[in-house]
Tab-separated table of C-alpha atoms and ligand atoms in Angstrom:
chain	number	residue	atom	x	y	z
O	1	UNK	CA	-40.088	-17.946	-69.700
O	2	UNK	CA	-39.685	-21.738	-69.229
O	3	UNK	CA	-35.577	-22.349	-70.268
O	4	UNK	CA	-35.634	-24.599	-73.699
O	5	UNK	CA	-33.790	-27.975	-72.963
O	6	UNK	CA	-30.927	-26.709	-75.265
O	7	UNK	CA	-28.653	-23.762	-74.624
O	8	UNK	CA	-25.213	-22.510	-76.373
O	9	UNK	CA	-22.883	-21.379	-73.910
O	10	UNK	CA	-21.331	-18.338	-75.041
O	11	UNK	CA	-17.856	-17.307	-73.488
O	12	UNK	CA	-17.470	-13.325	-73.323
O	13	UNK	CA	-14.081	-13.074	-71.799
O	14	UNK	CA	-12.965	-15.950	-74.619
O	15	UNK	CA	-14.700	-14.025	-77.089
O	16	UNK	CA	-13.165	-10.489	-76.089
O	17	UNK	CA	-9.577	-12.059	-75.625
O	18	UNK	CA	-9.797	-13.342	-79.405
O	19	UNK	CA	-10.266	-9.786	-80.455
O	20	UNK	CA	-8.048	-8.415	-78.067
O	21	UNK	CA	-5.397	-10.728	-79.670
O	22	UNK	CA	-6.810	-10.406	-83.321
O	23	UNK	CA	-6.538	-6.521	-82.881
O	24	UNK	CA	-2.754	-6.718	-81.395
O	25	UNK	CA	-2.300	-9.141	-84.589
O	26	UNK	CA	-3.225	-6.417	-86.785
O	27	UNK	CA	-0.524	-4.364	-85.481
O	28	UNK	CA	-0.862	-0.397	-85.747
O	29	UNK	CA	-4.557	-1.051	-88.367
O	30	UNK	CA	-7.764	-0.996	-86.538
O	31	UNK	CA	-9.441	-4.498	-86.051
O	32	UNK	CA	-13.433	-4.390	-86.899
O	33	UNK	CA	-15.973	-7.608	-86.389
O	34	UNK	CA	-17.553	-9.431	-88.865
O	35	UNK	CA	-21.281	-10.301	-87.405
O	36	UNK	CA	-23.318	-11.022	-90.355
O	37	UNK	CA	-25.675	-13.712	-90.085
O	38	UNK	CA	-26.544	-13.137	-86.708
O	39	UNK	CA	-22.830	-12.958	-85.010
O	40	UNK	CA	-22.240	-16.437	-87.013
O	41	UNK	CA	-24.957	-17.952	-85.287
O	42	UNK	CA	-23.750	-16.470	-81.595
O	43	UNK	CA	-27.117	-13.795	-81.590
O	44	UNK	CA	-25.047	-10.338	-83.279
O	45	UNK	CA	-26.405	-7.962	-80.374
O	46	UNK	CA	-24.517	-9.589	-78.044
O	47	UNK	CA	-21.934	-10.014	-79.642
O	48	UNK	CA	-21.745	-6.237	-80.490
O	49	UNK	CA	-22.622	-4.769	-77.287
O	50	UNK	CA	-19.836	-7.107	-75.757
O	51	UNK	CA	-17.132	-6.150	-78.932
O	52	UNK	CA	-18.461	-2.621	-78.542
O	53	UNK	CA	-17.712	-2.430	-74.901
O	54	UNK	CA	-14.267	-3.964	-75.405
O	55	UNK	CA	-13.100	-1.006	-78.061
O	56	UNK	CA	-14.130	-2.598	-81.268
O	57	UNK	CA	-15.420	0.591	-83.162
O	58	UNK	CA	-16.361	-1.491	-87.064
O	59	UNK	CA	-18.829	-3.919	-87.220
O	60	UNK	CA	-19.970	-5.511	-90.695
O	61	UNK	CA	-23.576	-7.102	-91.412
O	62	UNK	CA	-24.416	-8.945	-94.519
O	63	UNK	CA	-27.814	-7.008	-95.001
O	64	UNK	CA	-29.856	-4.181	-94.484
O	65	UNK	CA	-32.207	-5.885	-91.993
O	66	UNK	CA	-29.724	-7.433	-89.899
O	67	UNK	CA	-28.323	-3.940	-89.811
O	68	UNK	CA	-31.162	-2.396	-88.755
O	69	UNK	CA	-31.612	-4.645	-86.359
O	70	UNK	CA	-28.565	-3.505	-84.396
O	71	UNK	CA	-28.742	0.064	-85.336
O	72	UNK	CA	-30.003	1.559	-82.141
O	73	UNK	CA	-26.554	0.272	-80.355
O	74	UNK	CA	-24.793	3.119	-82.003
O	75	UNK	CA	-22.189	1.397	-83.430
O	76	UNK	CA	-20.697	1.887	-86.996
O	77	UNK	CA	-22.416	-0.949	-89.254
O	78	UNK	CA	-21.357	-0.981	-93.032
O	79	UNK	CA	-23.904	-3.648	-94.690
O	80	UNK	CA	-21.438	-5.732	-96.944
O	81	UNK	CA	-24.356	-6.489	-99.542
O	82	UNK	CA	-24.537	-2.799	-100.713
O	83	UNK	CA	-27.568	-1.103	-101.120
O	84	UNK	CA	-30.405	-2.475	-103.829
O	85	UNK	CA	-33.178	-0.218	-104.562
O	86	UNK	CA	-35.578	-1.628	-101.835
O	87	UNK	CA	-32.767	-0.618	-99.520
O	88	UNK	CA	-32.739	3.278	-100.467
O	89	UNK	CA	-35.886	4.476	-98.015
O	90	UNK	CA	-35.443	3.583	-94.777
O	91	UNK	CA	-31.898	4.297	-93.732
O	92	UNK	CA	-30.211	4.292	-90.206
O	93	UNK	CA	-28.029	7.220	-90.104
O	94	UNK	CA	-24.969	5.080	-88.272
O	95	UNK	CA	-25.511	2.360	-91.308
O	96	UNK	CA	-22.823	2.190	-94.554
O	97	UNK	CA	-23.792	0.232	-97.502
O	98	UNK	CA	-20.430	-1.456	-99.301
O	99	UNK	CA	-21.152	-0.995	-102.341
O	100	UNK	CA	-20.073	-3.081	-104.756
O	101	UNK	CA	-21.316	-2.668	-108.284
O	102	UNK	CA	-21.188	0.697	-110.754
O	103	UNK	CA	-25.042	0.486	-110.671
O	104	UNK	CA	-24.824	0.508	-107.018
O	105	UNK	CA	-22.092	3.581	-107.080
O	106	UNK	CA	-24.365	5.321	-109.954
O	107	UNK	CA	-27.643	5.449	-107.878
O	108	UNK	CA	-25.562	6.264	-104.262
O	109	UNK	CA	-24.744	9.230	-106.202
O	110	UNK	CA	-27.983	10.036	-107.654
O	111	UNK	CA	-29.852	9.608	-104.202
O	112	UNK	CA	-27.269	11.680	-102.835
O	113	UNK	CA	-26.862	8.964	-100.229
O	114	UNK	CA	-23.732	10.233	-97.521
O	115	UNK	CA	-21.050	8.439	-96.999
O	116	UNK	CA	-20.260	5.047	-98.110
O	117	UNK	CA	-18.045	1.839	-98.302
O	118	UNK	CA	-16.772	0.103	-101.499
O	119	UNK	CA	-16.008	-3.122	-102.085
O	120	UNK	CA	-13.130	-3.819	-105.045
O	121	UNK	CA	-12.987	-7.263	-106.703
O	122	UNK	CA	-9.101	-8.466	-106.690
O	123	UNK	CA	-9.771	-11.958	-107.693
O	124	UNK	CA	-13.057	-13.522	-105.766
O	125	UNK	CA	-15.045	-12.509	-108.405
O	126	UNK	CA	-17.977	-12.479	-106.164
O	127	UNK	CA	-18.991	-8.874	-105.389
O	128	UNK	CA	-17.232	-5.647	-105.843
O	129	UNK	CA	-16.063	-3.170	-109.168
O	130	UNK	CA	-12.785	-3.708	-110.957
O	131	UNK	CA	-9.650	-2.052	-109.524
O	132	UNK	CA	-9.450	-0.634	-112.884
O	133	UNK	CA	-12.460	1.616	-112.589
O	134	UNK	CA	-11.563	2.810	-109.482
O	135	UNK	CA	-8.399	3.407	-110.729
O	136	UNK	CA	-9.792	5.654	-113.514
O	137	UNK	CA	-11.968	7.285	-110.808
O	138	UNK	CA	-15.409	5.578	-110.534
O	139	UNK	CA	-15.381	7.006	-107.146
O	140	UNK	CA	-14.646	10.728	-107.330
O	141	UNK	CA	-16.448	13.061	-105.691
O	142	UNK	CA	-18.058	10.514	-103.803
O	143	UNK	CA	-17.434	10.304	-99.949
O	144	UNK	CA	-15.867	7.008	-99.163
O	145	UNK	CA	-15.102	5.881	-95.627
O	146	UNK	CA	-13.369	2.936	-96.559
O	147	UNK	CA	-12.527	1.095	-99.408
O	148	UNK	CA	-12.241	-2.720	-99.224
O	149	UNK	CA	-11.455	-5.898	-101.301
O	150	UNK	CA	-11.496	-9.722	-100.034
O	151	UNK	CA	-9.007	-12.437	-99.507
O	152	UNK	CA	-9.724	-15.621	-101.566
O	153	UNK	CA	-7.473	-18.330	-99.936
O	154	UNK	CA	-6.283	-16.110	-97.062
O	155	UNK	CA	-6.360	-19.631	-94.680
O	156	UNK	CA	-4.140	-21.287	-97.597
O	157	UNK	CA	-0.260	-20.543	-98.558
O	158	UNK	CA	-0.678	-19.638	-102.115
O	159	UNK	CA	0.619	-16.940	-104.478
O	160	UNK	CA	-2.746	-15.429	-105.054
O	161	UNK	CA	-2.753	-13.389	-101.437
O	162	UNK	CA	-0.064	-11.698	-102.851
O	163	UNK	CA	-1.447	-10.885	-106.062
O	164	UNK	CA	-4.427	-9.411	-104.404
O	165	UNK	CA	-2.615	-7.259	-102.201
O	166	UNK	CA	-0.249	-5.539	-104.203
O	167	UNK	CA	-3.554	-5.058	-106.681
O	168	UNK	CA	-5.491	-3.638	-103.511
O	169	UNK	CA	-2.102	-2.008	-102.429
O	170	UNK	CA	-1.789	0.142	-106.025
O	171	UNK	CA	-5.300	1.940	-105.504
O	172	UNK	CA	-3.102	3.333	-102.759
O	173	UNK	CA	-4.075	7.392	-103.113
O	174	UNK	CA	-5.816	6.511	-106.506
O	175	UNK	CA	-9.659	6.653	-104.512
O	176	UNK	CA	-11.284	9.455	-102.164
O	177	UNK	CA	-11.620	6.267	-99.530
O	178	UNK	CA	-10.485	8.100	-96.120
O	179	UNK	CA	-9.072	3.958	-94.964
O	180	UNK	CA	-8.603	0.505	-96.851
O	181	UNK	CA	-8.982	-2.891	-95.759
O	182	UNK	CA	-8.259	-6.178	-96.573
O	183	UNK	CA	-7.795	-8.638	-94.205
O	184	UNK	CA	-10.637	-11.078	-92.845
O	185	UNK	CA	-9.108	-13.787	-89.932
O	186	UNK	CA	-6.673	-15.434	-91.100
O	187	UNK	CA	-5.831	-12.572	-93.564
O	188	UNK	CA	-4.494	-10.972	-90.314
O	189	UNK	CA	-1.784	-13.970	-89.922
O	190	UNK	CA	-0.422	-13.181	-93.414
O	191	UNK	CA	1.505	-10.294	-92.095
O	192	UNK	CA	1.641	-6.484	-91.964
O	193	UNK	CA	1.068	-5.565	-95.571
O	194	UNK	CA	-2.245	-7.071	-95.146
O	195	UNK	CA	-3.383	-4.709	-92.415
O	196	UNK	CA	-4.080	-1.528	-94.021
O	197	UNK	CA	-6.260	0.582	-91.605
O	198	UNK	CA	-8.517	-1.661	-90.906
O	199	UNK	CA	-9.388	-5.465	-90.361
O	200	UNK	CA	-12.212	-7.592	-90.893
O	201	UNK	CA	-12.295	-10.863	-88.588
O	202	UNK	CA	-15.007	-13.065	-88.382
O	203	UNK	CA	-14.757	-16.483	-87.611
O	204	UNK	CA	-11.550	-15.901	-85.166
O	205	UNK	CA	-13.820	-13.791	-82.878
O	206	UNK	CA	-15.270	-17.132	-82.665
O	207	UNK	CA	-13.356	-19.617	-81.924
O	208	UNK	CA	-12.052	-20.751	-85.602
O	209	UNK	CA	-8.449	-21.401	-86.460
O	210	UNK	CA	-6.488	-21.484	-89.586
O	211	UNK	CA	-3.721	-20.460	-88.961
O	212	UNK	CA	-0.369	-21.034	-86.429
O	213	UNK	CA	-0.670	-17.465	-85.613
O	214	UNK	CA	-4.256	-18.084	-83.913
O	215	UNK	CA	-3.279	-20.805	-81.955
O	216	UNK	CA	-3.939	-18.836	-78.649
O	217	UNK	CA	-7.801	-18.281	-79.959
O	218	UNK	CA	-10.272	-19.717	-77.527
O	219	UNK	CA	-13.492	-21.867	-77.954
O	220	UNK	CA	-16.462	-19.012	-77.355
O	221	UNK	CA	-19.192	-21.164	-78.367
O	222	UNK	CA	-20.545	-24.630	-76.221
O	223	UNK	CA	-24.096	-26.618	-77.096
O	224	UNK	CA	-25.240	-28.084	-74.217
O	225	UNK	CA	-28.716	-30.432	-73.859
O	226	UNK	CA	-30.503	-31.717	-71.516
O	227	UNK	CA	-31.110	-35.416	-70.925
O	228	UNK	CA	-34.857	-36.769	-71.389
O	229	UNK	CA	-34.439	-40.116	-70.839
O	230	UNK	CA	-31.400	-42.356	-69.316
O	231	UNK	CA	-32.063	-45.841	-70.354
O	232	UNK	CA	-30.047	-49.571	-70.459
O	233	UNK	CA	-29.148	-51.703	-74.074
O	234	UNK	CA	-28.480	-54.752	-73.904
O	235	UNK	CA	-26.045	-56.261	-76.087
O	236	UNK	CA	-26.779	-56.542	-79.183
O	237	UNK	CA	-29.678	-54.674	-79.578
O	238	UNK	CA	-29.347	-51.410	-81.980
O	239	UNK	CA	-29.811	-47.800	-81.522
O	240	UNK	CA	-31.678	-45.227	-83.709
O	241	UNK	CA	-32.802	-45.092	-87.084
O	242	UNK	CA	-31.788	-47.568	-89.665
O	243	UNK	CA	-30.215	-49.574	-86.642
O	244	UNK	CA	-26.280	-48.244	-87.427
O	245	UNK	CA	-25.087	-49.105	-84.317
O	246	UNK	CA	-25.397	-52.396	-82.350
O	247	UNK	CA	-24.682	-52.217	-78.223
O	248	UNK	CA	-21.386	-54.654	-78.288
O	249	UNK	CA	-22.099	-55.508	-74.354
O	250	UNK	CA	-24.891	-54.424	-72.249
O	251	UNK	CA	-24.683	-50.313	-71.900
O	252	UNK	CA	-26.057	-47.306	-70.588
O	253	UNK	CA	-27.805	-44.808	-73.420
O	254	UNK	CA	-29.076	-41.289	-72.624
O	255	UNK	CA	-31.460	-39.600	-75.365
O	256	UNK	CA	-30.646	-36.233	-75.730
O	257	UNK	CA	-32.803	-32.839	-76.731
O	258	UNK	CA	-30.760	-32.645	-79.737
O	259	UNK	CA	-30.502	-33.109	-83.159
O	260	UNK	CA	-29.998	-32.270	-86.727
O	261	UNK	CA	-33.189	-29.525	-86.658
O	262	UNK	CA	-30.901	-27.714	-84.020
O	263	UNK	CA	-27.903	-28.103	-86.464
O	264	UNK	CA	-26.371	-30.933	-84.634
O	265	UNK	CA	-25.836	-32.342	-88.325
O	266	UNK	CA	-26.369	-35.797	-89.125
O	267	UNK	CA	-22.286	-36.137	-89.785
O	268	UNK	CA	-21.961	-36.613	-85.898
O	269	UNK	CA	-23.859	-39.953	-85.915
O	270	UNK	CA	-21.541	-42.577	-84.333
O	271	UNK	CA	-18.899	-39.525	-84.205
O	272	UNK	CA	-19.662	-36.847	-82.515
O	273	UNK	CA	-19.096	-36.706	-78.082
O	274	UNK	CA	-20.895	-35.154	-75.360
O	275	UNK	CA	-18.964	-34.524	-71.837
O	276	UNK	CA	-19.960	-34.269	-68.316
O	277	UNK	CA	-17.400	-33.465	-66.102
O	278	UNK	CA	-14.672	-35.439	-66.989
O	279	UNK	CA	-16.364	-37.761	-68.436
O	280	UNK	CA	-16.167	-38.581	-72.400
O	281	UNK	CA	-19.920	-39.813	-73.785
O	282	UNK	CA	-19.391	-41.283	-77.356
O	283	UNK	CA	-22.661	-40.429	-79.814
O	284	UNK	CA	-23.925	-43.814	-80.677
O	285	UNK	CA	-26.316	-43.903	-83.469
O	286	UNK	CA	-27.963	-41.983	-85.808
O	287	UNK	CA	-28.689	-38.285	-84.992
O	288	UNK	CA	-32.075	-37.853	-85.506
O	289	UNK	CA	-34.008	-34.186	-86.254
O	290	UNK	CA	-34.414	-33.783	-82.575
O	291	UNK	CA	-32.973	-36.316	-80.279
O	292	UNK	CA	-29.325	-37.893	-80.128
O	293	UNK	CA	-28.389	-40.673	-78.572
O	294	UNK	CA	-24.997	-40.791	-76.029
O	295	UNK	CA	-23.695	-43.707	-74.390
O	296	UNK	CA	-23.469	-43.008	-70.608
O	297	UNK	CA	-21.363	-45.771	-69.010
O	298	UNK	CA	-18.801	-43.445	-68.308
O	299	UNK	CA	-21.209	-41.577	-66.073
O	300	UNK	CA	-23.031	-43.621	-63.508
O	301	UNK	CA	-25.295	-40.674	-61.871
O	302	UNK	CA	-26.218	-39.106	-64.586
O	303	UNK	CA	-29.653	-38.874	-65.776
O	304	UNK	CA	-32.801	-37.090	-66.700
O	305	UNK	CA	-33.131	-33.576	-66.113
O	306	UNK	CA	-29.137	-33.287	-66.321
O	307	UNK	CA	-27.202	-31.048	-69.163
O	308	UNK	CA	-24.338	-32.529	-71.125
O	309	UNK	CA	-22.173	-30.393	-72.896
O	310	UNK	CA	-21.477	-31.519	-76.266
O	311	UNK	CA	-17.562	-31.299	-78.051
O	312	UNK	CA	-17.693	-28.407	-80.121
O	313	UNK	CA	-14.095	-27.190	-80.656
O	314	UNK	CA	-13.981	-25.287	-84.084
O	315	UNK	CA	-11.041	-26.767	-85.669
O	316	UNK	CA	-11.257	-30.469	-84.256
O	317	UNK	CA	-15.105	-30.942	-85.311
O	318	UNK	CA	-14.411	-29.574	-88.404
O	319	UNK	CA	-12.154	-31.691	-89.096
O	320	UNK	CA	-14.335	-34.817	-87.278
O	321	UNK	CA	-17.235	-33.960	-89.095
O	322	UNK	CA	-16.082	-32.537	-92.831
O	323	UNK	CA	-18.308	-29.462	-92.237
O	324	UNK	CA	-16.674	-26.089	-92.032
O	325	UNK	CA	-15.961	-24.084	-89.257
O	326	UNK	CA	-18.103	-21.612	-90.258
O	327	UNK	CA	-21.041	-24.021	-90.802
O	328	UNK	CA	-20.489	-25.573	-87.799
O	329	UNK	CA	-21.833	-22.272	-86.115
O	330	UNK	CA	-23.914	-20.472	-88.734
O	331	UNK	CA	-26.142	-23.772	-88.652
O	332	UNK	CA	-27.007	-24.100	-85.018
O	333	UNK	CA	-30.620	-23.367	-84.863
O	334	UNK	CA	-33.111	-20.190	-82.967
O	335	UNK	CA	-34.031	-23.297	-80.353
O	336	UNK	CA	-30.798	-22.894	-78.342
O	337	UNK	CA	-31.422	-20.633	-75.442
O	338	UNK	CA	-28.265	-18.263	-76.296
O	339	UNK	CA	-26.699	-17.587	-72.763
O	340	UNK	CA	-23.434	-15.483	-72.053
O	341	UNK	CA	-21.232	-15.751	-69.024
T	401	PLP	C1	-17.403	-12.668	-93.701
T	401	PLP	C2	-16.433	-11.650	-94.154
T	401	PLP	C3	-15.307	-11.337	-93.385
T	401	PLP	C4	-14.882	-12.157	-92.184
T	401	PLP	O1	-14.282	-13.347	-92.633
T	401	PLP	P1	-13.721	-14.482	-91.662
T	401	PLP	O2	-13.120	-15.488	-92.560
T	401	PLP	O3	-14.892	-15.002	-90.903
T	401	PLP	O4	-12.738	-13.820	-90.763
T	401	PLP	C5	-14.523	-10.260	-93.792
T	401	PLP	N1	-14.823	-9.564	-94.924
T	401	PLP	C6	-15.886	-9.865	-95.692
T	401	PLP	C7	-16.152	-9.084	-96.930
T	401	PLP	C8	-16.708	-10.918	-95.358
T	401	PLP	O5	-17.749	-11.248	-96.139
């Protein structure tokens, strides 16, 4: 197959030394891998057989398809959406649902479905059944592998972590869940009574930081594109739709295969930075749905045919370009070829 002129380069020692770390972090609890939404953008079966390889034993999809989609790995996939009733026939034996309303629970039962997960609601108030009914035994009889809630501000300091843990913490012995968990990324920094038996991290695996405590997380994920077109401005002339930017001297421009279609979001225009070696090449312009614009002075011999790789560090373009981490690599688009090394 021809190689597309875009590629993410994907870092697998980086990526298996942030869960190396995250699972040390997590102190005597198993550490698990979030990889809905295709590995957050990474391509999830390669990020599984990789995770896999390197001990990781939990992995946790957002649906049934992207479950299936992984289920001849082997692994242990519990499908965070829980199960609807399109998702009762066709069931991988190594797949969980999480399931996370009484409806749910009440036709598990009555399909006599196996083994399960649970989701509790300590405060999101986004999916999962009230502590309460668990408490007053919702779940007996039924065979729960583990039970589960989820941190709302677990990247902020505020007195609702603790709240949710020590309501988590009381179902203690009160559920037939074999293991409980709590703790997504930064969850993990908040300390040992977050742990439980298990932990959750997603974006860490990644690349992203929140927290102090993941300051030794490495970058996992690079865009690179190619160059189509090297080309000289001369001062004053403008660059790219609606003419934002204006050459202040004569300059060298290359057009990039790149653009907002790829999830190189508009937000980088006049922002964002490619580099080639050592050498720093400034956006200029508008990002447009396929092509960018880079200023090339720096970078004499460049030209077309040659790869830049653009700045994608999670927690210093999030903060450059007001998207989130997350969205940063959820967003980048099926057209990168994705390549591990
Ligand atoms: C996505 C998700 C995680 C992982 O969260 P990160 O913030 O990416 O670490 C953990 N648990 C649940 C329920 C999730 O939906």
């Amino acid at each position: 197959m021809t190689q597309a002129p875009l590629r993410l380069r994907l870092d697998t020692a980086a990526l298996v030394a942030n869960w190396t770390l995250l699972s040390r972090l997590s102190g005597s609890a198993a550490c698990g891998a979030a990889v809905k939404a295709n590995g957050y953008g990474l391509g999830a079966r390669g990020v599984v057989e990789r995770l896999a390889a390197a001990g990781c034993r939990d992995f946790f999809v957002a649906t049934w398809a992207e479950a299936r989609a992984l289920a001849d790995l082997g692994v242990a996939l519990s499908v965070l959406h829980g199960a609807r009733v399109e998702d009762m026939a066709d069931r991988p034996g190594n797949v969980r649902p999480v399931l996370a309303s009484p409806e749910q629970v009440a036709r598990w039962r009555e399909t006599g479905g196996g083994t399960c997960d649970v989701m509790v609601d300590t405060g999101m108030n986004r999916l999962g059944v009230s502590p309460q009914a668990v408490a007053e035994g919702l779940l007996d009889g039924l065979a729960v592998e583990t039970l589960m809630s989820h941190l709302v501000s677990a990247d902020e300091d505020v007195a609702l972590n603790a709240r949710q843990r020590d309501a988590f913490a009381a179902l203690a012995g009160r559920s037939p869940a074999r293991r409980m968990s709590l703790a997504n990324s930064s969850g993990i920094a908040l300390g040992a009574d977050y742990h439980f038996d298990l932990t959750r991290p997603g974006i860490a695996l990644y690349g992203g930081r929140q927290r102090r405590a993941h300051d030794a997380i490495r970058q996992v994920v690079t865009p690179e594109a190619q160059i189509l077109q090297r080309r000289r401005v001369s001062a004053g002339e403008t660059i790219g739709y609606n003419a934002t930017y204006a050459a202040p001297h004569d300059m060298e421009v290359a057009i990039l295969n790149l653009g907002y279609a790829d999830g190189y979001l508009r937000c980088f225009s006049n922002k964002g930075r490619a580099h080639a070696g050592d050498a720093v090449l400034p956006v200029v312009g508008r990002v447009s749905m396929d092509l960018t614009a880079i200023c090339v002075d720096a970078a004499p011999d460049l030209g077309e045919g040659d790869w830049v790789a653009m700045d994608y560090a999670l927690p210093e373009t999030a903060a450059l370009s007001g998207l989130s981490q997350y969205e940063l690599l959820t967003g980048l688009s099926a057209r990168f070829d994705r390549i591990w090394a």
